[in-house]
CSV table of C-alpha atoms and ligand atoms in Angstrom, one decimal:
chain,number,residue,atom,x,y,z
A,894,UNK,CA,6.8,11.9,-24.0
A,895,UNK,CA,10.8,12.2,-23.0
A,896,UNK,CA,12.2,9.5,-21.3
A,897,UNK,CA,13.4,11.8,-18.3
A,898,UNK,CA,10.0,13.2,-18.1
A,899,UNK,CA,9.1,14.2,-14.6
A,900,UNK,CA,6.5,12.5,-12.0
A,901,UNK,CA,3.2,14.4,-12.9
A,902,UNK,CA,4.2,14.1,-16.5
A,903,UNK,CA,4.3,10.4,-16.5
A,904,UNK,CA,1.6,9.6,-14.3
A,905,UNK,CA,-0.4,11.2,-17.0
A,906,UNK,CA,1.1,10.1,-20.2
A,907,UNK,CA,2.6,6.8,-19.5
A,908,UNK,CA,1.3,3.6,-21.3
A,909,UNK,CA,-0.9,5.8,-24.2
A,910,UNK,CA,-2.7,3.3,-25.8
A,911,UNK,CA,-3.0,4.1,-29.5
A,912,UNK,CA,-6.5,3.6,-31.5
A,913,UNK,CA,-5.3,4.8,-34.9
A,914,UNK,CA,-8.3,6.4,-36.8
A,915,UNK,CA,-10.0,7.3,-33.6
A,916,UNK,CA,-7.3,8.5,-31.4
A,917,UNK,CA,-9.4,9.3,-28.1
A,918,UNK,CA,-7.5,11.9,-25.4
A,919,UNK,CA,-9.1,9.5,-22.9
A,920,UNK,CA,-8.5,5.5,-23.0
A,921,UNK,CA,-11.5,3.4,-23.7
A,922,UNK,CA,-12.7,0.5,-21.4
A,923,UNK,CA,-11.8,-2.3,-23.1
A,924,UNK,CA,-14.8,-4.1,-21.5
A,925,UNK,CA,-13.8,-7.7,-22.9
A,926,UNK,CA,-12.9,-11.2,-21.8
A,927,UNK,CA,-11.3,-12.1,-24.7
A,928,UNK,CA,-9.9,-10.8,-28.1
A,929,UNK,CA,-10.7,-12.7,-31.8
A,930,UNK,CA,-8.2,-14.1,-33.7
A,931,UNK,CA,-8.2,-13.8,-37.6
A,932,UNK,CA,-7.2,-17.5,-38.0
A,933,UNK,CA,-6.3,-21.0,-35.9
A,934,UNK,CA,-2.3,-19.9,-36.6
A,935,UNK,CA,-2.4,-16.5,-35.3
A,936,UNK,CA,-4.2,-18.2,-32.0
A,937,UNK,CA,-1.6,-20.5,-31.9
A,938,UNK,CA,0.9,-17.9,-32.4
A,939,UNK,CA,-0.5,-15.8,-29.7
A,940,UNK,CA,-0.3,-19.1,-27.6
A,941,UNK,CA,2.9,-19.8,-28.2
A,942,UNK,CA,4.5,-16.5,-27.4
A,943,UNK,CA,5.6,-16.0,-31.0
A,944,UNK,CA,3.2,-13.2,-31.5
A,945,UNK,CA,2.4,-10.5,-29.0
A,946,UNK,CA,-1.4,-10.0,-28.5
A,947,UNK,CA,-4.0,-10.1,-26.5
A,948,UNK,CA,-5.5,-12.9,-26.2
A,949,UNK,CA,-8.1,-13.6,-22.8
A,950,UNK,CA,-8.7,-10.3,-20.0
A,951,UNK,CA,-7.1,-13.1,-16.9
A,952,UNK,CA,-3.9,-12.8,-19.8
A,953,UNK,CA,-4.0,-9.5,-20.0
A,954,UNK,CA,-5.9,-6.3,-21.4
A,955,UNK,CA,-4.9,-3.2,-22.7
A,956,UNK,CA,-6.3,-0.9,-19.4
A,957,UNK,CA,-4.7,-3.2,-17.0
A,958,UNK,CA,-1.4,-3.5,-19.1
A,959,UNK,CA,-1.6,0.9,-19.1
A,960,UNK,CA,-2.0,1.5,-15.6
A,961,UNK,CA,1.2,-1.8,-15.1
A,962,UNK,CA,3.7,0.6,-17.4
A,963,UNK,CA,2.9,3.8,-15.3
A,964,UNK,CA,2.8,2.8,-12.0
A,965,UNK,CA,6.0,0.6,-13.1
A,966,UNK,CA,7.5,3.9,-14.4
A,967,UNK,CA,6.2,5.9,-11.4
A,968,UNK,CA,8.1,3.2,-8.7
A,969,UNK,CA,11.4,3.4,-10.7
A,970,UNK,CA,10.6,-0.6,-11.5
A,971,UNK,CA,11.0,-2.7,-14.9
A,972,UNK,CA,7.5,-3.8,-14.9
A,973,UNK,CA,4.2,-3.6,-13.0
A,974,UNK,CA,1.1,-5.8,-13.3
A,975,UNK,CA,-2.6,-5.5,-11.4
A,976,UNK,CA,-4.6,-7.4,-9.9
A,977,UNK,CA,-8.4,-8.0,-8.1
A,978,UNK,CA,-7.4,-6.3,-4.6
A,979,UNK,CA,-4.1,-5.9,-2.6
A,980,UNK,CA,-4.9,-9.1,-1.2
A,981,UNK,CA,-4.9,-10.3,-4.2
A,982,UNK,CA,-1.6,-8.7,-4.9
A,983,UNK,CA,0.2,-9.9,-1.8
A,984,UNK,CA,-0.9,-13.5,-2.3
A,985,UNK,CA,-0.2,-13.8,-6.4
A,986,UNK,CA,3.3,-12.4,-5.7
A,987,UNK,CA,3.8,-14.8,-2.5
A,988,UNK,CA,2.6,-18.0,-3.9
A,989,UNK,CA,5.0,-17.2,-6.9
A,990,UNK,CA,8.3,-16.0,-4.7
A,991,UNK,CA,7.5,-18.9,-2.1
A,992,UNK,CA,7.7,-22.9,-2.1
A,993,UNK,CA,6.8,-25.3,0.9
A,994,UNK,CA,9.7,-25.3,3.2
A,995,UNK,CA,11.0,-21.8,2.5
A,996,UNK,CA,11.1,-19.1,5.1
A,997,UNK,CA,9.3,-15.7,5.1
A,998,UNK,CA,10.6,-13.5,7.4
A,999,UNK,CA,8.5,-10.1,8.2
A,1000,UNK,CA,8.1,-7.5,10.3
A,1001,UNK,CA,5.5,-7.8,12.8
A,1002,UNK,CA,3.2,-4.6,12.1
A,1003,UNK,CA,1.5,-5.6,9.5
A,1004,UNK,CA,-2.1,-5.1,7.3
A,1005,UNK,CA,-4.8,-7.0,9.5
A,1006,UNK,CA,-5.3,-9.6,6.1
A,1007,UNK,CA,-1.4,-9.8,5.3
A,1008,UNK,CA,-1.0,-11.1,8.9
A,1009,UNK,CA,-3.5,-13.7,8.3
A,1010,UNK,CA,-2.4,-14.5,5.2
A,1011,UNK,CA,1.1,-15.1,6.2
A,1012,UNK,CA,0.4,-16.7,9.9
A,1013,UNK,CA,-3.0,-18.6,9.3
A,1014,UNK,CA,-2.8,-19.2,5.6
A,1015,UNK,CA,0.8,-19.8,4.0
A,1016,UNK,CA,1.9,-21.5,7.6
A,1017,UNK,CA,-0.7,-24.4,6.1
A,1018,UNK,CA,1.4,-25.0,2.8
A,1019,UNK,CA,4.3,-25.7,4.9
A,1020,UNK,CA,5.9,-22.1,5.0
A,1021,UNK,CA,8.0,-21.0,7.7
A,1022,UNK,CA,7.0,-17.5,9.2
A,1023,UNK,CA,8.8,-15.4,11.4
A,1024,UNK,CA,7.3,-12.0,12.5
A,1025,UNK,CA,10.4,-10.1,14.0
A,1026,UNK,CA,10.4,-5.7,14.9
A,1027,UNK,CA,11.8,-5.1,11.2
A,1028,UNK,CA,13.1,-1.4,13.1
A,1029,UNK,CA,16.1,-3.5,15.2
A,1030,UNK,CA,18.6,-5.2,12.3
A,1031,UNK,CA,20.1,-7.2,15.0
A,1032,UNK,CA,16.4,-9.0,15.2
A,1033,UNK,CA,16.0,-9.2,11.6
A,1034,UNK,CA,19.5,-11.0,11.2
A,1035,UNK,CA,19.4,-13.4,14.2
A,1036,UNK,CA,16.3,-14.4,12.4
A,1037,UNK,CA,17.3,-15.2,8.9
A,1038,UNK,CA,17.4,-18.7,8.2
A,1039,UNK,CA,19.4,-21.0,5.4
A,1040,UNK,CA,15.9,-21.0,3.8
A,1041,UNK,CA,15.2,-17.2,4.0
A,1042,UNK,CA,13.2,-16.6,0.7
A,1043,UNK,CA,11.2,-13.3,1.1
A,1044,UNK,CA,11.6,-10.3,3.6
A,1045,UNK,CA,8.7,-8.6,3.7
A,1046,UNK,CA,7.6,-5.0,5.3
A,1047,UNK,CA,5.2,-2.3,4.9
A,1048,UNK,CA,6.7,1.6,6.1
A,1049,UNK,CA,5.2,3.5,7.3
A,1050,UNK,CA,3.7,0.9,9.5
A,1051,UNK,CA,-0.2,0.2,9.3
A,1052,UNK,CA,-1.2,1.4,12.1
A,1053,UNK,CA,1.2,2.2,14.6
A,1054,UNK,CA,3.7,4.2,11.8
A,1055,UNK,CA,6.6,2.5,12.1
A,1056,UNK,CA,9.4,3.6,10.2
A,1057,UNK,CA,11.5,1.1,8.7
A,1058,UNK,CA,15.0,1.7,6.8
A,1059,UNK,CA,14.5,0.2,3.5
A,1060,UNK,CA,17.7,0.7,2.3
A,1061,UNK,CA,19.1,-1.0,5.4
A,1062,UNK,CA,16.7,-4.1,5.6
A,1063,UNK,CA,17.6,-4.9,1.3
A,1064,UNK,CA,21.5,-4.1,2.4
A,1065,UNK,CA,20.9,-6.8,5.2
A,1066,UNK,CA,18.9,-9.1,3.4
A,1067,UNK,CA,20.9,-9.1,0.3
A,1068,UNK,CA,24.8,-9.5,1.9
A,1069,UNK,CA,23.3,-12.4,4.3
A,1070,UNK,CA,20.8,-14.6,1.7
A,1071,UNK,CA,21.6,-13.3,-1.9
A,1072,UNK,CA,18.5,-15.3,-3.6
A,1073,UNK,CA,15.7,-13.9,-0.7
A,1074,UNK,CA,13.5,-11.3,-2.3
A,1075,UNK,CA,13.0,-7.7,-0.4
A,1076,UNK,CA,8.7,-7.0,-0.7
A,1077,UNK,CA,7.7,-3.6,0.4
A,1078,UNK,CA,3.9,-2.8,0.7
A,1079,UNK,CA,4.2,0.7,-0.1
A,1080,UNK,CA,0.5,1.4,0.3
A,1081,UNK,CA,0.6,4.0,2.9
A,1082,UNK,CA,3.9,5.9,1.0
A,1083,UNK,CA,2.7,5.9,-2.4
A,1084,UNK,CA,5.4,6.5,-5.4
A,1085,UNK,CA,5.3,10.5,-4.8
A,1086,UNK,CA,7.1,9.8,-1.0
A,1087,UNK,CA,8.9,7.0,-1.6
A,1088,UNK,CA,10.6,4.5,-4.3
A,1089,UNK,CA,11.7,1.3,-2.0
A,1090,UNK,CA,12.8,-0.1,-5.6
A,1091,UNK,CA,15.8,2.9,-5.8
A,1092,UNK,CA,16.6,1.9,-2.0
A,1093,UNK,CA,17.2,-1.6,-3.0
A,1094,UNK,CA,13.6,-3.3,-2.9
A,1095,UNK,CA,13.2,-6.0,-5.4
A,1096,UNK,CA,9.4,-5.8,-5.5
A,1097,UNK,CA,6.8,-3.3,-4.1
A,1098,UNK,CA,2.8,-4.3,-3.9
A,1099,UNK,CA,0.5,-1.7,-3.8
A,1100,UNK,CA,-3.3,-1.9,-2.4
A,1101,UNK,CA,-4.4,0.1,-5.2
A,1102,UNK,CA,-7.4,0.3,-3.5
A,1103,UNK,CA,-6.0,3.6,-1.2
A,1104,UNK,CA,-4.4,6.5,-3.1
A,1105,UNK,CA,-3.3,5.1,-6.4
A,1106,UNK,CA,-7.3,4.8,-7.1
A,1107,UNK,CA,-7.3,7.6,-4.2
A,1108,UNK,CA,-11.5,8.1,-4.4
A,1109,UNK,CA,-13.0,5.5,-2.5
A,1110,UNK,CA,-14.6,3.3,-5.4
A,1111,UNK,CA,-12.5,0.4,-6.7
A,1112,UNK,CA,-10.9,-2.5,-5.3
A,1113,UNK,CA,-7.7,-3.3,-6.7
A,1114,UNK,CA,-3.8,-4.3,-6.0
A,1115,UNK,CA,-0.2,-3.6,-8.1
A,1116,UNK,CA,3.2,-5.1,-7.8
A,1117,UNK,CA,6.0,-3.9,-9.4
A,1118,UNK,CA,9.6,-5.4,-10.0
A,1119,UNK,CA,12.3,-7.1,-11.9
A,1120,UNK,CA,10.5,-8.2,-15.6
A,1121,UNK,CA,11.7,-11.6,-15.2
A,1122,UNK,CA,9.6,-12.1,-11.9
A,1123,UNK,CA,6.7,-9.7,-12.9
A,1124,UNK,CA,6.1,-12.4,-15.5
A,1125,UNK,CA,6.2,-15.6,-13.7
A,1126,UNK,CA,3.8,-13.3,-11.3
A,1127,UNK,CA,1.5,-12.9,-14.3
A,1128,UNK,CA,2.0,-15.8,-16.5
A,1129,UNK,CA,1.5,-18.4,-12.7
A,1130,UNK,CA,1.0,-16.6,-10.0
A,1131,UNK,CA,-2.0,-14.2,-11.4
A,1132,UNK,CA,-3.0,-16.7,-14.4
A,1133,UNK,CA,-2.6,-20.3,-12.4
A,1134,UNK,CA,-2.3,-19.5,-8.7
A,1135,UNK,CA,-4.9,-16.5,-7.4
A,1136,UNK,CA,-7.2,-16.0,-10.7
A,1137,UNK,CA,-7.4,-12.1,-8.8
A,1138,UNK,CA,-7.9,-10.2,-12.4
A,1139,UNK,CA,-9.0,-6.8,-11.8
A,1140,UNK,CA,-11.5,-5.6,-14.1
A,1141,UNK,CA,-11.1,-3.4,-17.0
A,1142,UNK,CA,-13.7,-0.4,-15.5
A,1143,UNK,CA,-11.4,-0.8,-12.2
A,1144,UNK,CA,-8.1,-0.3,-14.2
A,1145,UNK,CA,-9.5,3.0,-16.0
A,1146,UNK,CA,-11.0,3.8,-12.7
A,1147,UNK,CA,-7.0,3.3,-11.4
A,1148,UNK,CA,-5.7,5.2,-14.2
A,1149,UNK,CA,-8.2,8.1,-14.2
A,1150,UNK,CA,-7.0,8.7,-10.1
A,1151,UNK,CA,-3.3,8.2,-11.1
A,1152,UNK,CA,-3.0,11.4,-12.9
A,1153,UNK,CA,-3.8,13.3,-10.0
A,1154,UNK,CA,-1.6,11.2,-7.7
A,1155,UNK,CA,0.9,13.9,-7.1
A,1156,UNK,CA,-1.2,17.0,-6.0
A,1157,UNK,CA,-3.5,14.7,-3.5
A,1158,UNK,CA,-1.1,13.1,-2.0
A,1159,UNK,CA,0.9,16.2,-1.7
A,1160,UNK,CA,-2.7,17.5,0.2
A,1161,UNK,CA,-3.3,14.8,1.9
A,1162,UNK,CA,0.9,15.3,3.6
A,1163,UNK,CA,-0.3,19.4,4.1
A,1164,UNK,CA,-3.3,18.9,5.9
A,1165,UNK,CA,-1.7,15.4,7.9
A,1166,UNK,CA,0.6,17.8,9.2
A,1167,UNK,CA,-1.6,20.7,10.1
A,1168,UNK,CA,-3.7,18.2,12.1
A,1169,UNK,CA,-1.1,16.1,14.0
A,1170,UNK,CA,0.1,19.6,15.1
A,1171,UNK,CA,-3.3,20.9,16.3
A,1172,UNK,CA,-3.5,17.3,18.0
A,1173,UNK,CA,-0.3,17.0,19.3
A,1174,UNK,CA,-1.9,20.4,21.3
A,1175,UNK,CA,-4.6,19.0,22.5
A,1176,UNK,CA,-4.5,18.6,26.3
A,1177,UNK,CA,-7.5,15.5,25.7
A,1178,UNK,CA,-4.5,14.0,23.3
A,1179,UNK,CA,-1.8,11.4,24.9
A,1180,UNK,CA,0.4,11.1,22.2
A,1181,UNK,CA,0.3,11.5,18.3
A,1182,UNK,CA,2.1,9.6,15.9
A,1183,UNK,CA,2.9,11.4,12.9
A,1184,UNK,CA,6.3,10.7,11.0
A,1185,UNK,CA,6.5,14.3,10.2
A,1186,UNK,CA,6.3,15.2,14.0
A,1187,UNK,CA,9.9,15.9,16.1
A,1188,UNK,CA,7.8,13.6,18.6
A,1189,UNK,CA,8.2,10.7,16.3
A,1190,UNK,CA,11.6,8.6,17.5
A,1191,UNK,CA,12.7,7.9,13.5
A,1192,UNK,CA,11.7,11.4,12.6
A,1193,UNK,CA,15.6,11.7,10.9
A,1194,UNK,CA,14.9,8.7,8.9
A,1195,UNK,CA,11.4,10.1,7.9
A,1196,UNK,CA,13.3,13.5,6.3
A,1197,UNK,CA,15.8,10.8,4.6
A,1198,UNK,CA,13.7,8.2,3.1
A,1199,UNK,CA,10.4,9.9,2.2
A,1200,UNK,CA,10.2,13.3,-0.2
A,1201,UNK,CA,7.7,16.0,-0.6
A,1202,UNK,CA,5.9,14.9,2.9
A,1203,UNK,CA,5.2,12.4,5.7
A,1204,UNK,CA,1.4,10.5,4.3
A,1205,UNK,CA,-1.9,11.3,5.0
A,1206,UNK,CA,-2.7,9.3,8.3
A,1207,UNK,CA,-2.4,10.2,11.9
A,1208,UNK,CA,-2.4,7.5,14.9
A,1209,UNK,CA,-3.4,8.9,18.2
A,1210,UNK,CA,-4.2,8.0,21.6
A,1211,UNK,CA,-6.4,9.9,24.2
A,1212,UNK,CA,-6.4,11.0,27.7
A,1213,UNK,CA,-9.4,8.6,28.3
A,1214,UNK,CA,-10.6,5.2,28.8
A,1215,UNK,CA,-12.1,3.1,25.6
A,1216,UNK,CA,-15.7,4.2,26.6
A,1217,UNK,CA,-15.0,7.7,26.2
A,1218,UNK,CA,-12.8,7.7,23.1
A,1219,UNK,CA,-15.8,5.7,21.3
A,1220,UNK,CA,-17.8,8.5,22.4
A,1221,UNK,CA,-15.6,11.1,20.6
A,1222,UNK,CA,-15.3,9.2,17.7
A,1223,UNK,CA,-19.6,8.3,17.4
A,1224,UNK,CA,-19.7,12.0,17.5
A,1225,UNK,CA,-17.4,13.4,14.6
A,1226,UNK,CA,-19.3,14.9,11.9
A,1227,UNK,CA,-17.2,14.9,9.3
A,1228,UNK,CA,-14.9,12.4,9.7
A,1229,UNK,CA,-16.7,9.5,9.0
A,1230,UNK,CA,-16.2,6.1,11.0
A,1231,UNK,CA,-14.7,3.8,8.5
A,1232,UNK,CA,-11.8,1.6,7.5
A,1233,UNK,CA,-9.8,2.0,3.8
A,1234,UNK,CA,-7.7,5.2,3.6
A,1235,UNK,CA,-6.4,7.7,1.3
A,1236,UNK,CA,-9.9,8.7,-0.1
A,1237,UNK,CA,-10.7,12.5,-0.4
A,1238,UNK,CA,-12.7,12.0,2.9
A,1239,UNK,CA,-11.3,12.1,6.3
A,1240,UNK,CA,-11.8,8.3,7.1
A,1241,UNK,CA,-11.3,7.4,11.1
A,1242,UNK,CA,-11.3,3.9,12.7
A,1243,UNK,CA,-10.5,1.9,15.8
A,1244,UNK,CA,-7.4,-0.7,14.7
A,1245,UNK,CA,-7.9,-3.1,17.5
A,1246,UNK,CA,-11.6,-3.8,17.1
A,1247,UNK,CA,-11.6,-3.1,12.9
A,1248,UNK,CA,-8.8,-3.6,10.9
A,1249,UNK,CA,-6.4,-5.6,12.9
A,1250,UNK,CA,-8.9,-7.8,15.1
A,1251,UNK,CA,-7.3,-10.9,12.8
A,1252,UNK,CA,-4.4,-10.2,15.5
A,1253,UNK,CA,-4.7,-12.1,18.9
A,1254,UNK,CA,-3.9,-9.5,22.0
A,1255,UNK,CA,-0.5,-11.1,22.0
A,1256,UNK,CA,0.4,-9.8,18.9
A,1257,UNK,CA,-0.9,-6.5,19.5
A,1258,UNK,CA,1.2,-6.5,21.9
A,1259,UNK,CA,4.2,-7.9,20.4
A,1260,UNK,CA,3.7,-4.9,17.5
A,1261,UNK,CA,3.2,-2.5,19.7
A,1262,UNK,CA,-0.6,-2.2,18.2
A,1263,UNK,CA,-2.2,0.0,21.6
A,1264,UNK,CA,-5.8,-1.0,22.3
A,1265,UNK,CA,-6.7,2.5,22.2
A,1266,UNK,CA,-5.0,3.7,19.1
A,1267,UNK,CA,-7.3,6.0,16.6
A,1268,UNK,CA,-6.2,5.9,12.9
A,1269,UNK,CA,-7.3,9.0,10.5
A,1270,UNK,CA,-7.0,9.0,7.0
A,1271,UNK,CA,-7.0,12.5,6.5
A,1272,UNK,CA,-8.6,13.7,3.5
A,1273,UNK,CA,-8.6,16.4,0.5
A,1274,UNK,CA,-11.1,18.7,2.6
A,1275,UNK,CA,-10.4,22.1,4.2
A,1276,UNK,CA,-8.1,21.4,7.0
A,1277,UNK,CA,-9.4,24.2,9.7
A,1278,UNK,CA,-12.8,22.2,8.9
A,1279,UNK,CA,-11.3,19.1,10.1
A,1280,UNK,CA,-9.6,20.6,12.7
A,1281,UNK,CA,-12.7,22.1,13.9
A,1282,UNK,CA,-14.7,18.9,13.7
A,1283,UNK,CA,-11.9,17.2,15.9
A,1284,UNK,CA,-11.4,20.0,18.5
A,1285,UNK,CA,-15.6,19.9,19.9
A,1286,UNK,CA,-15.6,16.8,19.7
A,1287,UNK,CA,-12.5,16.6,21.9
A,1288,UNK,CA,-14.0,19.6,24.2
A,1289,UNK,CA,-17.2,17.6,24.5
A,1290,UNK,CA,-15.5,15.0,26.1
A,1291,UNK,CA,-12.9,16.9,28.2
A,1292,UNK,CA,-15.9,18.4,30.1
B,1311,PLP,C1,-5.8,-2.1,2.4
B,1311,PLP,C2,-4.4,-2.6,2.5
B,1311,PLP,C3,-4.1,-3.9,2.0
B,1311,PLP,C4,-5.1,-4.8,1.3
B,1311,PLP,O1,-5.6,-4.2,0.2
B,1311,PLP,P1,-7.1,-4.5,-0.4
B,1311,PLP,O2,-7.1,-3.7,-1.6
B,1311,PLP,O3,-8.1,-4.1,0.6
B,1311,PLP,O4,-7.2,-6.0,-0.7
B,1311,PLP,C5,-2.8,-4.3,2.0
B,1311,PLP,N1,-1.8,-3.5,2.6
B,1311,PLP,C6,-2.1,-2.3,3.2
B,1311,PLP,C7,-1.0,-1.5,3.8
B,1311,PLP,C8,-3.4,-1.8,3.1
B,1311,PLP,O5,-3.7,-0.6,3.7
């Protein structure tokens, strides 16, 4: 493979792993904790650094070190690594960036765990957190601190889709505290829509779990970065810190969903935008939030920062009280009533009650999180058929 190759071409080929006298198309699942050495010396050597090798899986293993090099090749980054879950990717790469007595500053819309994590959980170790609207600069700088180690954001915003200027937040961050990190959860974007790395990021974390894996059966997280801090991340944060290893099946699970990565997210963005225009018609609809939508107030900054489409999921609000929007959602037939997103099935939940009930109704607030907000994760199906499952259900309860 060329150097320059394109997107779809990498996300295929990248990080081949060679069996010589074999030579599978497909990687085998190296279903091992640990590798033999052929003498005491060669394990020390492996030990010591002086010889490249595997050695133990929570070290590394070649399906996890295949799916690092692509999805560090698809983010623009030096290196990648994986890990057990997202969580497990947020928390290796913040226990390595972060000591007692820094200060992590991030914006207030955040993943229901992440804001745990960060408020309930790092807060205990004697970390400073600030939660600031990452879309107003003036906020974000008023709030940086001498000790200012880690900015940290997600865009588009889980759930409310909030847009937030990468470029602008790393230019910020970087001019004003020249040591702080830049973290971007760029879950909900995926590689195809967006590279925070080439707008300045230092490192992007991935819940793998959503549309890098993109079919609903594996639990896993990424990071990408710098190789210097990739490797403390591995070698302490992964190794020492978190122990969140993802499994070998998971990684080829991760890898076998990566070469499709391009044309399902690029579905996923056609039908997204399909629906949030049939919904945006919808008299039973009070307001949709779709960054591909006019409607949406960083719409410009939307066409600038993401390419080839706006994501897969909607948030929406209806002309009804709580009662009656459960009612429309219990009766969807094939949207299904779960959390996770970016599967090939149109996924729907409730983000006040589900997957941001970790936040007290102050910080709702404070995010701008509505009680009555409706996430869909649209899916790979037919998109009238959606649209047709949404529209009697909304009819049934407009009567
Ligand atoms: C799901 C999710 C996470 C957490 O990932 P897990 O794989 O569930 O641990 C983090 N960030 C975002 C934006 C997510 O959607």
């Amino acid at each position: 493979m060329e150097k320059n190759s394109g997107f779809a071409t990498r996300q295929i080929h990248v990080g081949k792993v060679d069996i010589p006298g074999i030579a599978p198309l497909a990687t085998p699942i190296f279903q091992t904790s640990t590798f033999e050495f052929d003498s005491t010396a060669q394990g020390a050597r492996r030990f010591s650094g002086e010889e490249n090798g595997y050695i133990y899986t929570r070290l590394g293993n070649p399906n996890i070190a295949k799916i690092s090099e692509k999805l560090a090749s698809l983010e623009n980054a030096e290196a990648g690594m994986a890990m057990g879950s997202g969580m497990g990717a947020i928390t290796t790469v913040m226990w390595t960036a972060l000591h007692a007595g820094d200060h992590l500053l991030a914006d207030d819309a955040l993943y229901g765990c992440t804001f745990s994590y960060f408020t309930h959980g790092l807060t205990r170790y004697g970390v400073e957190v600030t939660l600031v609207n990452f879309e107003d600069l003036d906020a974000v700088k008023a709030a940086i601190r001498p000790n200012t180690k880690v900015f940290y954001f997600e865009t588009p915003t889980n759930p409310n889709l909030k847009l937030i200027d990468i470029e602008a937040v790393a230019k910020l961050a970087h001019e004003n505290c020249p040591d702080a990190k830049v973290i971007v959860d760029n879950t909900f974007a995926t590689p195809y829509l967006q590279k925070p790395i080439e707008l300045g990021a230092d490192v992007v974390i991935h819940s793998a779990t959503k549309y890098l894996n993109g079919h609903g059966d594996v639990i896993a997280g990424m990071a990408v970065g710098k190789a210097d801090f990739i490797t403390e991340c591995s070698m302490f944060g992964l190794k020492d810190m978190t122990g969140a290893v993802l499994g070998p099946f998971e990684a080829y699970l991760i890898d076998r969903g990566l070469k499709t990565l391009d044309i399902r997210v690029q579905k996923h963005c056609d039908n997204a935008m399909k629906i949030a225009r049939f919904l945006e018609g919808h008299p039973m609809v009070k307001r949709v939030i779709y960054p591909g939508l006019e409607s949406h107030p960083r719409h410009e900054l939307a066409k600038r920062q993401m390419k080839n489409g706006f994501g897969g999921i909607i948030t929406f609000e209806l002309n009804c009280d709580r009662e009656r929007s459960a009612e429309f959602v219990n009766s969807l037939n094939l949207c299904t009533i779960a959390v996770s997103l970016g599967d090939a099935e149109t996924l729907i939940e409730h983000p006040a009650t589900m997957t941001h009930s970790t936040y007290t109704p102050e910080a709702l607030e404070q995010a701008k999180i509505g009680e009555s907000m409706l996430r869909l994760s649209v899916g790979l199906e037919d998109a009238d058929d959606i649209i047709r499952d949404l529209d009697e259900c909304l009819n049934r309860i407009e009567k």
